[in-house]
């Protein structure tokens, strides 16, 4: 079971990360999960790992994830954020406050579409900064689903790149600032808000 991280990231808020190395047959199946509802094995694996993470975070077996029309995941009694990328699942869970998370594997693919999500007044000097921009904006979008933000409705304030830190994002649609934490590893970029 490659649960690689469980970390308290705020009051009543924990973040967990799982590296997906198991086969589907090796994962526990909650009784309420319909295995036939998944068209691909990778989606089924992501779902089963998400439930395994929930059990690790809460010690509860009965939790059921539903989704709002916006796609936001919902669990009774908790605020939750879920993200997956090639080989990884991230879950942030809080009993008190809204949360959001995004994880993306490291690659050059965002470079091809950088002009679609990076504003003219934001840094896009290299692929790493572009990937951080993508992840941070995805996190803010998930954090504020009712605002229906588009990429250009968000502006990252200038920041100094490091392996971990915090970025302030300007919400230009409904003027306010959102703080997003980030972590960069050789495998992925992870961002979260609370």
PDB file of C-alpha atoms in Angstrom, residues 11 37 40 48 55 64 79 82 94 101 107 113 134 161-162 167 176:
ATOM      1  CA  UNK A  11      -6.814  23.107  11.531  1.00  0.00           C
ATOM      2  CA  UNK A  37     -20.051   1.541 -13.436  1.00  0.00           C
ATOM      3  CA  UNK A  40     -11.791   1.844 -17.661  1.00  0.00           C
ATOM      4  CA  UNK A  48     -10.833   2.495  -5.116  1.00  0.00           C
ATOM      5  CA  UNK A  55     -10.510   5.089   5.249  1.00  0.00           C
ATOM      6  CA  UNK A  64     -19.918   7.756   0.081  1.00  0.00           C
ATOM      7  CA  UNK A  79     -15.238  18.998   2.913  1.00  0.00           C
ATOM      8  CA  UNK A  82      -9.721  14.938  -4.950  1.00  0.00           C
ATOM      9  CA  UNK A  94     -11.495  18.853   6.356  1.00  0.00           C
ATOM     10  CA  UNK A 101      -6.327  19.996  -4.307  1.00  0.00           C
ATOM     11  CA  UNK A 107       5.925  16.851 -18.240  1.00  0.00           C
ATOM     12  CA  UNK A 113      -1.128  25.091 -24.313  1.00  0.00           C
ATOM     13  CA  UNK A 134      -1.858  25.325 -14.275  1.00  0.00           C
ATOM     14  CA  UNK A 161      10.106  29.462  -7.225  1.00  0.00           C
ATOM     15  CA  UNK A 162      11.179  26.921  -4.616  1.00  0.00           C
ATOM     16  CA  UNK A 167       1.225  31.615  -4.026  1.00  0.00           C
ATOM     17  CA  UNK A 176     -10.348  38.818  -3.572  1.00  0.00           C
TER      18      UNK A 176
END
